Amino acid sequence: MKLARRIGQFVGLGGERSAPPPQYTAVADGLIVTSTHAEAWYVLGTSNTDLMSEAARDAELDQAISALAHTLGGMDCHLRVLWSPLHAADYLAEAEEMFTTGNWQYWADLRVRRLEQIGLPSRHLLLGVRITDRTGAAQSAGRRTVQEGLGIASASVSNRELAKLDATMRRLGRRLEATPWRARPASVEMLAWMISREQHRAAPVPAAHRGQVVGAQLANLTRGRILPFPDHLQVVGPGGEVAAWTAILTMAGFPEQQPVPGSGEWLRVLAEINYVPEPEDGEDDPDALILPVSPEASVRFKVQRKRDALKVVDDARRLAKEQRRSAARHSAEDPGGAIEETEDVMAGLARDMQREDVTLVEDHPRLIVTSTTSLADLRARVDAVIDFYGGSGIEVHLAEDEQRELWLEAQPGDRLRVPDLGHIRDATAFAGSWWWGGAKVGDDDGPIAGYLTGSTPGPFRNDVTAGSDRGDATTTLYVGRSGRGKTTAMMLSMLDAAFRGACCIALDFKGDLGGVVTAGRQLGLTGHVVETGTQYAGFCDLFVLLAEEGVERAQIEVPAQLGIAIPPHLRARGAETPIQHAVNAVVGQGQPATWRVIEYLRRMEDPLARETGEALYELAQTGVGAPFMGRPTDQTIPLRPEPGIWVVQMPGLSLPDIESDREDWNVSQRLSVALMHSMLAFGVVTAGRRDLRGLRKAVCVPEVHVLTATREGSAFLSYIARVGRALATALLLDTQDPDSINRLTGVVEQISAVFGFQLTTAEQQDALAELLGLPVDRHTRALIRSVGLLPDGEIRHGHCIVRDRRDAAATVQWDIPSWELRGWLDTSPQATASADGHDGGPVSMEKVTS
């Protein structure tokens, strides 16, 4: 028997190469049990390394090295990097739970069609750890074979054994959870998917029974045929057709030193590998000629315990020393530079291992390339992977004549079959591959608003109304220079919030948000645009806006508002007293309104009262005065707190700055402040009404620097930001001046998410860097300047840096799902041009200005 085994090993057929495939016995949460052993499996989190500072990267890398040495030392581990397509149809199911108003089915379908077009893959990181050998498995192998032949075999796992394995898995999981990988036990559905996906069959993953997949359901996971060829494998579908072509590549050699960040991150860069497929007939889209390869990785590794690692290093040092002495005794007397260098390096490595948490890792990396198109397409993908790594000095080869063995080795629950294609390196070099690095930002669920543009692709989710549900801050900030997409991004957020049943009120100081109302109406939402002018007289009369709060509140707010509007010489003569008298009298008569207060003043016998009434009457005939104290017309639409989108357009307001004295305000400034008084009072009262606590609300302010320049505006923003969580009110702010926001402590402390678009001045870039939580340095300034540009220097609309509620930062592209929506939301001077001539298909936001 020993002779046969040695002969088999000599010809490449012995050892683990010829072992049978894994026989799965049970799959449960965090566990894969085979006939010979049990493995604990965990889903690893993604660390946001794209924009991480150098100091933070070094600290996280040290933590990972320590986790390898102390938590996984001496264990057989299996790392898988997998990709799965984003199933757009799943988003429809989410939409049923997420959206409540308007034609949300059509809105969700627009996004689904867009997702199907861009085909975003999602990365999955899974780590398997062999936790035990199943005792008695070897002795019962012969008996089980006989039973299987008679059809009476039983491969079940007892509840007692499964409970012990579960306890072991969770103990290890608690330790791994505290590492940079933030591991959590993989669900039974995830593990079943990981096993069955290799068959490339459309059968759904079986539902777990009592948290387990066993018996016939487990057998169905591996039901398929794989045909090995010298340089690839063919996966045969249920009808006998070839469902996929797969090739396994080995990583044969690495440079002695690799830069990190850079080519040393050989597992993180998997998403960056692209190839050029054969163009289809009639294909003329240049973007379609470059597609991602999305190779997957299977790395079996074992972290050597420090004592064993020191022995390996010392043996290598002793061998180099003997070679040096042997060469010195011969006539050449030249041991060679390589031998001397090896001896010195091993001696230095031994000293480092004794002083620090440095140990050795034996790893066996494999890359798995798959094509569902053709064998030629597979070979094009393989060539792209080999060329990509070759550019950084890493040797990648197609493992000819060992495709079957390496494919089995990559399966969960299997073993190391080809041990001679591995490497021994220190834990720093292995952790430097940064398999858990990449880009991840945004909410875990909620509306999809765009996609990540960092080193790992994926959808970007953003729910501006979810802060109060989480008991978190509710302020979202959109910052950037004009024409980079920040206002359009805010309008997309408003639409998603409105479909979620929110009442969105926008204070439009530029007068270019009307498109979001048009879009809302077209999509079945309630939407109204009101603006300054006599045709909308009385739409923000405080008596009407505050009616649900009670007339007592209006009795205080209306005199204060009219006191702002009257000329200073009347206020100096005590005009505020007859104003309060008129308000009280009108309230007592019933059906109070500000225009009735003015009429009452004009009829009073007091000369000061009549003069004040005449002055206010004349001011009420102006475009700025009419909305809050004019007599309503047939076109007047009062603001109502109900699900939908309300845009109050106030272009041309002349608000005084904080330093100016009230006595120096001109007529335009007095009326502007008085009009703003109505909107701010309505916002405060609506947010605080008890009967509206269950209604999602969003106060949206583009060009917020107009408000921050006034005391009243700054106080309003701070109030809404501070109480937004308790009152279910989100605050969406759009500004070109991040420095002014940084001075509002009450707002900055309550920011949940920041979207940073391009800025060009160093002062504003530094202010935005503080809001994004990025280092204030030259690199961040260059990043903020370049985020709004394409490689050819043209504007890239909708591309920004995002800081989410977890303080993670990454680059994101906002995405508009249709040409019609693009036309509606266009805030450029050409916004009146129609979108005719387009087919209604998806469109990138990069062509939309804000």
Short mmCIF file of C-alpha atoms in Angstrom, two decimals, residues 268-653:
data_model
loop_
_atom_site.label_atom_id
_atom_site.label_comp_id
_atom_site.label_asym_id
_atom_site.label_seq_id
_atom_site.Cartn_x
_atom_site.Cartn_y
_atom_site.Cartn_z
CA ARG A 268 -8.67 43.64 -2.93
CA VAL A 269 -8.04 44.53 -6.59
CA LEU A 270 -10.11 41.66 -8.00
CA ALA A 271 -12.89 44.09 -8.91
CA GLU A 272 -10.50 46.25 -10.95
CA ILE A 273 -9.78 43.61 -13.59
CA ASN A 274 -11.53 44.32 -16.91
CA TYR A 275 -11.37 42.74 -20.35
CA VAL A 276 -12.48 43.47 -23.90
CA PRO A 277 -14.97 40.85 -25.18
CA GLU A 278 -15.70 40.09 -28.77
CA PRO A 279 -18.21 42.74 -29.92
CA GLU A 280 -21.66 41.53 -30.86
CA ASP A 281 -23.14 42.27 -34.26
CA GLY A 282 -24.19 45.90 -34.45
CA GLU A 283 -22.57 46.78 -31.10
CA ASP A 284 -21.20 50.31 -31.28
CA ASP A 285 -21.33 51.41 -27.64
CA PRO A 286 -17.70 51.95 -26.54
CA ASP A 287 -18.63 51.41 -22.88
CA ALA A 288 -19.93 47.93 -23.73
CA LEU A 289 -16.49 46.96 -25.08
CA ILE A 290 -14.96 47.00 -21.59
CA LEU A 291 -16.50 44.65 -19.06
CA PRO A 292 -15.45 43.45 -15.60
CA VAL A 293 -13.97 39.97 -15.34
CA SER A 294 -15.02 39.54 -11.68
CA PRO A 295 -12.63 36.67 -10.90
CA GLU A 296 -13.28 34.90 -7.61
CA ALA A 297 -10.69 33.79 -5.11
CA SER A 298 -10.22 30.66 -3.03
CA VAL A 299 -7.38 30.82 -0.53
CA ARG A 300 -6.71 27.98 1.87
CA PHE A 301 -4.29 29.10 4.55
CA LYS A 302 -2.93 28.13 7.90
CA VAL A 303 -1.35 30.57 10.34
CA GLN A 304 1.56 28.80 11.94
CA ARG A 305 1.91 29.03 15.67
CA LYS A 306 4.87 31.13 16.67
CA ARG A 307 6.91 28.17 17.91
CA ASP A 308 6.43 26.27 14.67
CA ALA A 309 7.10 29.38 12.60
CA LEU A 310 10.31 30.09 14.51
CA LYS A 311 11.46 26.56 13.79
CA VAL A 312 10.83 27.00 10.05
CA VAL A 313 12.75 30.27 10.03
CA ASP A 314 15.61 28.83 12.07
CA ASP A 315 15.86 25.80 9.77
CA ALA A 316 16.10 28.12 6.75
CA ARG A 317 18.77 30.17 8.51
CA ARG A 318 20.75 27.06 9.45
CA LEU A 319 20.56 25.76 5.88
CA ALA A 320 21.84 29.05 4.48
CA LYS A 321 24.59 29.07 7.11
CA GLU A 322 25.71 25.54 6.18
CA GLN A 323 25.72 26.49 2.49
CA ARG A 324 27.85 29.54 3.26
CA ARG A 325 30.36 27.50 5.29
CA SER A 326 30.49 24.77 2.66
CA ALA A 327 31.25 27.30 -0.07
CA ALA A 328 33.95 28.91 2.07
CA ARG A 329 35.80 25.56 2.43
CA HIS A 330 36.05 25.07 -1.31
CA SER A 331 38.41 26.76 -3.70
CA ALA A 332 35.86 29.34 -4.82
CA GLU A 333 35.48 30.61 -1.24
CA ASP A 334 32.51 32.66 -2.44
CA PRO A 335 29.19 31.65 -0.86
CA GLY A 336 27.21 33.98 -3.14
CA GLY A 337 25.22 37.07 -2.25
CA ALA A 338 21.88 35.25 -2.28
CA ILE A 339 22.98 32.77 0.39
CA GLU A 340 24.35 35.48 2.66
CA GLU A 341 21.25 37.61 2.18
CA THR A 342 19.00 34.65 3.03
CA GLU A 343 20.89 34.03 6.25
CA ASP A 344 20.66 37.69 7.28
CA VAL A 345 16.96 37.97 6.38
CA MET A 346 16.05 34.81 8.32
CA ALA A 347 17.99 36.03 11.35
CA GLY A 348 16.21 39.38 11.23
CA LEU A 349 12.82 37.72 10.77
CA ALA A 350 13.44 35.51 13.80
CA ARG A 351 14.22 38.58 15.92
CA ASP A 352 11.03 40.34 14.74
CA MET A 353 8.92 37.27 15.49
CA GLN A 354 10.26 37.10 19.03
CA ARG A 355 9.63 40.80 19.69
CA GLU A 356 6.30 41.39 17.88
CA ASP A 357 3.10 39.67 16.77
CA VAL A 358 4.75 38.39 13.62
CA THR A 359 4.30 34.84 12.45
CA LEU A 360 4.22 32.89 9.19
CA VAL A 361 1.27 31.96 7.03
CA GLU A 362 1.16 29.09 4.58
CA ASP A 363 -1.36 30.03 1.91
CA HIS A 364 -2.53 28.50 -1.36
CA PRO A 365 -4.23 31.20 -3.50
CA ARG A 366 -6.41 30.18 -6.47
CA LEU A 367 -8.31 32.45 -8.85
CA ILE A 368 -11.52 31.17 -10.42
CA VAL A 369 -12.59 32.67 -13.73
CA THR A 370 -16.02 31.84 -15.15
CA SER A 371 -17.85 32.68 -18.36
CA THR A 372 -21.45 31.87 -19.22
CA THR A 373 -20.93 33.03 -22.83
CA SER A 374 -18.38 30.80 -24.53
CA LEU A 375 -15.01 29.13 -24.19
CA ALA A 376 -13.42 31.91 -26.22
CA ASP A 377 -14.85 34.46 -23.82
CA LEU A 378 -13.41 32.47 -20.89
CA ARG A 379 -9.96 32.51 -22.45
CA ALA A 380 -10.18 36.26 -23.02
CA ARG A 381 -11.03 36.70 -19.35
CA VAL A 382 -8.16 34.42 -18.28
CA ASP A 383 -5.69 36.39 -20.41
CA ALA A 384 -6.92 39.63 -18.84
CA VAL A 385 -6.35 38.29 -15.32
CA ILE A 386 -2.86 37.01 -16.15
CA ASP A 387 -1.90 40.31 -17.80
CA PHE A 388 -3.34 42.38 -14.94
CA TYR A 389 -1.29 40.65 -12.27
CA GLY A 390 1.74 40.38 -14.53
CA GLY A 391 1.87 44.16 -14.63
CA SER A 392 2.59 44.20 -10.90
CA GLY A 393 5.09 41.35 -10.95
CA ILE A 394 2.77 38.58 -9.76
CA GLU A 395 3.00 35.34 -11.73
CA VAL A 396 -0.41 33.85 -12.49
CA HIS A 397 -0.66 30.64 -14.48
CA LEU A 398 -3.43 28.49 -15.83
CA ALA A 399 -3.23 25.22 -13.89
CA GLU A 400 -3.22 22.75 -16.77
CA ASP A 401 -4.10 19.11 -16.06
CA GLU A 402 -5.13 19.94 -12.49
CA GLN A 403 -8.40 21.73 -13.08
CA ARG A 404 -10.49 19.01 -11.42
CA GLU A 405 -8.37 18.83 -8.29
CA LEU A 406 -8.19 22.59 -7.87
CA TRP A 407 -11.92 23.00 -8.50
CA LEU A 408 -12.71 20.45 -5.78
CA GLU A 409 -10.20 22.13 -3.48
CA ALA A 410 -12.10 25.41 -3.84
CA GLN A 411 -15.37 23.86 -2.63
CA PRO A 412 -16.41 24.51 0.96
CA GLY A 413 -15.93 21.46 3.10
CA ASP A 414 -13.10 20.06 0.98
CA ARG A 415 -9.38 20.02 1.75
CA LEU A 416 -6.03 21.16 0.40
CA ARG A 417 -5.42 18.88 -2.57
CA VAL A 418 -2.43 20.47 -4.33
CA PRO A 419 -0.04 21.47 -1.53
CA ASP A 420 2.94 22.08 -3.82
CA LEU A 421 1.37 25.26 -5.29
CA GLY A 422 1.51 27.34 -2.12
CA HIS A 423 3.58 30.01 -0.38
CA ILE A 424 4.98 30.66 3.06
CA ARG A 425 5.12 34.34 3.95
CA ASP A 426 4.90 36.46 7.05
CA ALA A 427 1.48 37.47 8.32
CA THR A 428 2.10 41.10 7.34
CA ALA A 429 2.48 40.20 3.67
CA PHE A 430 -0.62 38.00 3.76
CA ALA A 431 -2.78 40.57 5.56
CA GLY A 432 -1.45 43.19 3.15
CA SER A 433 -3.57 41.58 0.42
CA TRP A 434 -6.46 43.48 2.11
CA TRP A 435 -9.13 40.98 1.06
CA TRP A 436 -11.61 42.82 3.31
CA GLY A 437 -10.68 46.25 1.90
CA GLY A 438 -12.65 48.21 -0.64
CA ALA A 439 -15.56 50.63 -0.68
CA LYS A 440 -18.78 50.45 1.29
CA VAL A 441 -21.01 53.34 2.21
CA GLY A 442 -24.69 54.12 2.62
CA ASP A 443 -27.67 52.52 4.32
CA ASP A 444 -28.13 48.76 4.59
CA ASP A 445 -31.62 49.01 3.15
CA GLY A 446 -33.83 51.66 1.66
CA PRO A 447 -34.13 53.24 -1.80
CA ILE A 448 -31.27 52.66 -4.24
CA ALA A 449 -30.03 56.07 -5.39
CA GLY A 450 -26.84 55.27 -7.30
CA TYR A 451 -23.78 53.06 -7.25
CA LEU A 452 -20.34 52.91 -5.69
CA THR A 453 -17.42 53.98 -7.86
CA GLY A 454 -14.60 52.80 -5.60
CA SER A 455 -12.55 49.61 -5.76
CA THR A 456 -15.55 47.38 -5.03
CA PRO A 457 -18.75 47.91 -7.03
CA GLY A 458 -22.23 47.78 -5.60
CA PRO A 459 -25.47 49.73 -5.22
CA PHE A 460 -25.70 52.83 -3.04
CA ARG A 461 -28.75 53.10 -0.80
CA ASN A 462 -29.88 56.33 0.78
CA ASP A 463 -32.94 56.87 2.98
CA VAL A 464 -33.03 60.43 4.28
CA THR A 465 -36.11 59.74 6.42
CA ALA A 466 -34.76 56.70 8.28
CA GLY A 467 -32.80 58.60 10.92
CA SER A 468 -35.72 58.99 13.29
CA ASP A 469 -36.61 55.29 12.89
CA ARG A 470 -33.10 54.40 14.07
CA GLY A 471 -33.15 57.01 16.84
CA ASP A 472 -30.33 58.79 15.04
CA ALA A 473 -29.65 62.24 13.60
CA THR A 474 -31.80 63.33 10.65
CA THR A 475 -29.80 66.03 8.84
CA THR A 476 -28.37 65.40 5.36
CA LEU A 477 -25.96 67.84 3.76
CA TYR A 478 -25.27 68.31 0.03
CA VAL A 479 -22.16 70.46 -0.56
CA GLY A 480 -20.48 71.54 -3.78
CA ARG A 481 -20.03 74.18 -6.41
CA SER A 482 -22.77 75.09 -8.84
CA GLY A 483 -23.51 72.73 -11.70
CA ARG A 484 -22.14 69.54 -10.11
CA GLY A 485 -25.43 67.79 -9.30
CA LYS A 486 -25.99 68.50 -5.61
CA THR A 487 -29.47 69.99 -6.02
CA THR A 488 -30.49 67.19 -8.40
CA ALA A 489 -29.29 64.68 -5.82
CA MET A 490 -31.43 66.39 -3.19
CA MET A 491 -34.46 66.23 -5.51
CA LEU A 492 -33.94 62.49 -6.02
CA SER A 493 -33.87 62.12 -2.23
CA MET A 494 -37.11 64.11 -2.00
CA LEU A 495 -38.82 61.80 -4.50
CA ASP A 496 -37.75 58.70 -2.59
CA ALA A 497 -38.93 60.28 0.67
CA ALA A 498 -42.29 61.24 -0.85
CA PHE A 499 -42.84 57.69 -2.11
CA ARG A 500 -42.17 56.58 1.47
CA GLY A 501 -45.08 58.74 2.58
CA ALA A 502 -43.18 61.84 3.65
CA CYS A 503 -44.36 65.43 3.43
CA CYS A 504 -41.48 67.26 1.74
CA ILE A 505 -41.42 71.06 1.99
CA ALA A 506 -38.71 72.84 0.02
CA LEU A 507 -37.77 76.50 0.46
CA ASP A 508 -36.54 77.30 -3.03
CA PHE A 509 -34.44 80.46 -3.01
CA LYS A 510 -33.18 79.90 -6.58
CA GLY A 511 -36.53 79.12 -8.15
CA ASP A 512 -35.34 76.01 -10.02
CA LEU A 513 -36.94 73.19 -7.99
CA GLY A 514 -40.20 73.19 -9.90
CA GLY A 515 -39.07 70.14 -11.83
CA VAL A 516 -39.29 67.91 -8.77
CA VAL A 517 -42.99 68.78 -8.48
CA THR A 518 -43.50 67.99 -12.17
CA ALA A 519 -41.74 64.66 -11.69
CA GLY A 520 -43.80 63.91 -8.58
CA ARG A 521 -47.08 64.59 -10.34
CA GLN A 522 -46.10 62.45 -13.31
CA LEU A 523 -45.29 59.65 -10.89
CA GLY A 524 -48.59 59.89 -9.01
CA LEU A 525 -47.47 61.99 -6.06
CA THR A 526 -49.18 65.07 -4.69
CA GLY A 527 -47.14 68.09 -5.74
CA HIS A 528 -47.60 71.85 -5.66
CA VAL A 529 -45.45 74.84 -6.54
CA VAL A 530 -46.24 78.17 -4.94
CA GLU A 531 -44.17 81.28 -5.43
CA THR A 532 -43.91 84.88 -4.47
CA GLY A 533 -46.31 87.09 -6.39
CA THR A 534 -49.79 88.51 -6.14
CA GLN A 535 -51.34 85.48 -7.86
CA TYR A 536 -50.47 83.41 -4.76
CA ALA A 537 -51.61 86.03 -2.25
CA GLY A 538 -52.22 84.66 1.23
CA PHE A 539 -50.79 81.18 0.65
CA CYS A 540 -48.53 81.52 3.69
CA ASP A 541 -50.85 83.53 5.91
CA LEU A 542 -49.88 82.52 9.44
CA PHE A 543 -53.50 82.32 10.54
CA VAL A 544 -54.01 79.59 7.93
CA LEU A 545 -50.66 77.85 8.37
CA LEU A 546 -50.99 77.65 12.14
CA ALA A 547 -54.72 76.89 12.27
CA GLU A 548 -54.24 73.33 13.54
CA GLU A 549 -51.90 74.56 16.26
CA GLY A 550 -54.55 76.93 17.64
CA VAL A 551 -55.29 80.59 17.21
CA GLU A 552 -53.27 81.49 20.31
CA ARG A 553 -50.01 80.75 18.48
CA ALA A 554 -51.05 82.96 15.56
CA GLN A 555 -51.96 85.80 17.96
CA ILE A 556 -48.26 85.95 18.87
CA GLU A 557 -46.67 85.25 15.49
CA VAL A 558 -48.78 87.58 13.29
CA PRO A 559 -48.05 90.80 15.26
CA ALA A 560 -44.35 89.91 15.27
CA GLN A 561 -44.45 89.39 11.51
CA LEU A 562 -46.29 92.65 10.78
CA GLY A 563 -43.95 94.46 13.16
CA ILE A 564 -41.07 93.36 10.93
CA ALA A 565 -42.83 94.56 7.78
CA ILE A 566 -43.90 98.07 8.90
CA PRO A 567 -41.64 101.06 8.22
CA PRO A 568 -39.27 101.88 11.10
CA HIS A 569 -40.76 105.33 11.73
CA LEU A 570 -44.18 103.75 12.48
CA ARG A 571 -42.59 101.19 14.76
CA ALA A 572 -40.78 104.01 16.54
CA ARG A 573 -44.13 105.71 17.16
CA GLY A 574 -45.56 102.57 18.77
CA ALA A 575 -47.45 101.00 15.85
CA GLU A 576 -47.02 97.53 17.35
CA THR A 577 -49.73 98.30 19.95
CA PRO A 578 -52.59 98.95 17.49
CA ILE A 579 -51.42 95.95 15.45
CA GLN A 580 -51.84 93.69 18.48
CA HIS A 581 -55.24 95.29 19.21
CA ALA A 582 -56.39 94.62 15.61
CA VAL A 583 -55.19 91.01 15.76
CA ASN A 584 -57.09 90.36 18.97
CA ALA A 585 -60.23 91.95 17.55
CA VAL A 586 -60.11 89.95 14.32
CA VAL A 587 -59.58 86.74 16.26
CA GLY A 588 -62.61 87.54 18.36
CA GLN A 589 -64.74 88.01 15.23
CA GLY A 590 -63.87 84.49 13.91
CA GLN A 591 -62.27 83.39 10.63
CA PRO A 592 -59.09 85.37 11.29
CA ALA A 593 -56.76 86.31 8.43
CA THR A 594 -53.87 88.73 8.13
CA TRP A 595 -55.55 90.73 5.37
CA ARG A 596 -58.55 91.20 7.71
CA VAL A 597 -56.20 92.58 10.37
CA ILE A 598 -54.96 95.15 7.85
CA GLU A 599 -58.52 96.10 6.90
CA TYR A 600 -59.39 96.48 10.58
CA LEU A 601 -56.42 98.80 11.05
CA ARG A 602 -57.51 100.94 8.10
CA ARG A 603 -60.97 101.43 9.69
CA MET A 604 -59.78 102.27 13.20
CA GLU A 605 -60.22 105.82 14.50
CA ASP A 606 -56.64 106.00 15.81
CA PRO A 607 -54.57 107.94 13.22
CA LEU A 608 -51.46 105.81 13.90
CA ALA A 609 -53.52 102.65 13.39
CA ARG A 610 -54.96 103.93 10.09
CA GLU A 611 -51.52 105.03 8.87
CA THR A 612 -50.09 101.64 9.79
CA GLY A 613 -52.96 99.85 8.02
CA GLU A 614 -52.49 101.92 4.86
CA ALA A 615 -48.75 101.22 4.85
CA LEU A 616 -49.31 97.47 5.26
CA TYR A 617 -52.05 97.48 2.61
CA GLU A 618 -49.72 99.00 0.06
CA LEU A 619 -46.96 96.56 0.96
CA ALA A 620 -49.44 93.68 0.57
CA GLN A 621 -49.83 94.61 -3.10
CA THR A 622 -46.17 93.72 -3.78
CA GLY A 623 -44.94 90.34 -4.91
CA VAL A 624 -43.09 89.68 -1.64
CA GLY A 625 -45.76 91.06 0.70
CA ALA A 626 -48.79 89.43 -0.93
CA PRO A 627 -47.97 85.80 0.02
CA PHE A 628 -48.18 86.42 3.78
CA MET A 629 -50.61 89.35 4.12
CA GLY A 630 -52.46 89.64 0.81
CA ARG A 631 -56.10 88.75 0.18
CA PRO A 632 -56.32 85.21 -1.29
CA THR A 633 -57.26 84.72 -4.94
CA ASP A 634 -58.72 81.74 -6.75
CA GLN A 635 -55.17 80.51 -7.48
CA THR A 636 -54.12 80.48 -3.86
CA ILE A 637 -53.26 76.97 -2.62
CA PRO A 638 -52.65 76.85 1.12
CA LEU A 639 -49.76 74.71 2.34
CA ARG A 640 -50.99 71.45 3.83
CA PRO A 641 -48.94 68.91 5.82
CA GLU A 642 -49.73 65.77 3.82
CA PRO A 643 -47.64 63.22 1.89
CA GLY A 644 -46.25 64.81 -1.23
CA ILE A 645 -43.91 67.56 -2.37
CA TRP A 646 -44.44 71.26 -1.71
CA VAL A 647 -42.02 73.73 -3.27
CA VAL A 648 -42.16 77.34 -2.13
CA GLN A 649 -40.23 79.39 -4.66
CA MET A 650 -38.83 82.64 -3.33
CA PRO A 651 -36.24 83.78 -5.87
CA GLY A 652 -34.84 87.23 -5.39
CA LEU A 653 -35.34 87.49 -1.64
#
